[in-house]
PDB file of C-alpha atoms in Angstrom:
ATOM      1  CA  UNK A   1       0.000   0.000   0.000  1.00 87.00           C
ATOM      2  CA  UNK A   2       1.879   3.015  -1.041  1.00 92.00           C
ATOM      3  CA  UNK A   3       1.975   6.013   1.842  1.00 94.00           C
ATOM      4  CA  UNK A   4       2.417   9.553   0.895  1.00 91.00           C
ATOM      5  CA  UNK A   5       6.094  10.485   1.502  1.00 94.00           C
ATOM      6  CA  UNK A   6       5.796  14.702   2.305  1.00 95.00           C
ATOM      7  CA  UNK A   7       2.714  15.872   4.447  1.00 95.00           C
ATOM      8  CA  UNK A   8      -0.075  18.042   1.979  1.00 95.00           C
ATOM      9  CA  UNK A   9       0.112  21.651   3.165  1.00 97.00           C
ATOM     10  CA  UNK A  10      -2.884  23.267   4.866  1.00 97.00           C
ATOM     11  CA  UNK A  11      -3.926  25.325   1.177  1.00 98.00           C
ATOM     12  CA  UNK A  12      -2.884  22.177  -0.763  1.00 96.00           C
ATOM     13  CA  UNK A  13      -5.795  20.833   1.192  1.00 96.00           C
ATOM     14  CA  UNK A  14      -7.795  23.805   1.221  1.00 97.00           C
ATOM     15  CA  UNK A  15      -7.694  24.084  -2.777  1.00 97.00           C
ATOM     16  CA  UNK A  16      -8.631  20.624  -2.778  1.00 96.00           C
ATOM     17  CA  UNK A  17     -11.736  20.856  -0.648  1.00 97.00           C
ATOM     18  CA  UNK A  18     -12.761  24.054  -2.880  1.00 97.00           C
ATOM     19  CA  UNK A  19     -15.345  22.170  -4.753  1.00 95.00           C
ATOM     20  CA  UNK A  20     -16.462  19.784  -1.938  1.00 96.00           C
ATOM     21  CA  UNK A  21     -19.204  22.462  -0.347  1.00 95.00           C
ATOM     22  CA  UNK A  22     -23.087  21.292  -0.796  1.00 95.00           C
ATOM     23  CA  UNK A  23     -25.163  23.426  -2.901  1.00 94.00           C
ATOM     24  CA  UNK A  24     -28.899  23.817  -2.128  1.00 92.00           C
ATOM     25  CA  UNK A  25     -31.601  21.127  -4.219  1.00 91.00           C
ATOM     26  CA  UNK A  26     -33.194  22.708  -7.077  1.00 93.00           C
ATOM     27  CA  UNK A  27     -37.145  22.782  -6.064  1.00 95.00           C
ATOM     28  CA  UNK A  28     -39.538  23.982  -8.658  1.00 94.00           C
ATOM     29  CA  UNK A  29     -43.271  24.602  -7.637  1.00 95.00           C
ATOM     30  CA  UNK A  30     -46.604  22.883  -8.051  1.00 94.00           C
ATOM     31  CA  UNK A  31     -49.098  24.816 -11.025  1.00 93.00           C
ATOM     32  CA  UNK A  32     -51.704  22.671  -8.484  1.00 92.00           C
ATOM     33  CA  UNK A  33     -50.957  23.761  -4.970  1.00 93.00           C
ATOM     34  CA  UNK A  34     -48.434  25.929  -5.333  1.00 93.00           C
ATOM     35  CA  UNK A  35     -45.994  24.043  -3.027  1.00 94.00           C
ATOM     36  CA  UNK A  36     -42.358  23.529  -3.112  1.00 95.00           C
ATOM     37  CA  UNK A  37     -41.661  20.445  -4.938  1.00 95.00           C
ATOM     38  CA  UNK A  38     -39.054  18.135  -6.736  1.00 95.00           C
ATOM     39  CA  UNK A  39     -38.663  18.651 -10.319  1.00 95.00           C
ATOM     40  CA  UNK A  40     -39.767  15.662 -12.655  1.00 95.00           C
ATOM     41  CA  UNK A  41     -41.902  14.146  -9.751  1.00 94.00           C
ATOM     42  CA  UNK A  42     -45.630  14.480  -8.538  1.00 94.00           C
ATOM     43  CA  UNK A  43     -46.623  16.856  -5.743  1.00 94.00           C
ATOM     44  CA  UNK A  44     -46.470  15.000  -2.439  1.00 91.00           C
ATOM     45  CA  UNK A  45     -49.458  17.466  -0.909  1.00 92.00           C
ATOM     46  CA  UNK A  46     -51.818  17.359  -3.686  1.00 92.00           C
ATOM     47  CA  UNK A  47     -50.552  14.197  -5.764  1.00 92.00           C
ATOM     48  CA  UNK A  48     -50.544  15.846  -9.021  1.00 93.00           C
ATOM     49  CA  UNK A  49     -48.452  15.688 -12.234  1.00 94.00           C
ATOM     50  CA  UNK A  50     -47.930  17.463 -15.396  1.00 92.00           C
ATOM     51  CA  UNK A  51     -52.316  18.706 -14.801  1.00 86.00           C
ATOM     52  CA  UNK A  52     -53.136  15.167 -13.595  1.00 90.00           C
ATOM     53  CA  UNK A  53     -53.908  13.237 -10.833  1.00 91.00           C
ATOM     54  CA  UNK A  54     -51.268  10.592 -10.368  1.00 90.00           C
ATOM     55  CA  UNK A  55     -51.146   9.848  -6.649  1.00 89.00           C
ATOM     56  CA  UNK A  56     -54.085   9.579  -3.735  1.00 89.00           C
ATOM     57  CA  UNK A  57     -53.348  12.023  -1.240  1.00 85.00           C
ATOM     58  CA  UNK A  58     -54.924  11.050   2.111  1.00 83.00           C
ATOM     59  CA  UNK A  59     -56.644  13.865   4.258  1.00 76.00           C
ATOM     60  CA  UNK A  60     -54.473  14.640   7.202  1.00 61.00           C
ATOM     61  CA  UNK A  61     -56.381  13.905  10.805  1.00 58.00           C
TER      62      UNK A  61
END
């Protein structure tokens, strides 16, 4: 197993890790409800898709 033979400086590291950081999902809203929602998938509150009616939403108690 080979074994690095100089220690990586703090910026080597640092411009390394420059593209690592987490950006923010892309959410697109329902025409139906007007929620937040995933693109390319049916609204979780109201169950609809591209104007239709894919999923049965059940009434919260």
């Amino acid at each position: 197993m080979p074994n690095p033979k100089r220690r990586h400086s703090k910026a080597r590291t640092s411009k390394r890790r420059a593209h690592d950081a987490l950006t923010a999902t892309g959410l697109s809203e329902c025409p139906n409800c007007h929620e937040r929602k995933l693109p390319h998938r049916a609204c979780l509150k109201c169950g609809h898709y591209k104007d239709r009616e894919v999923l049965e939403v059940k009434e919260a108690s």
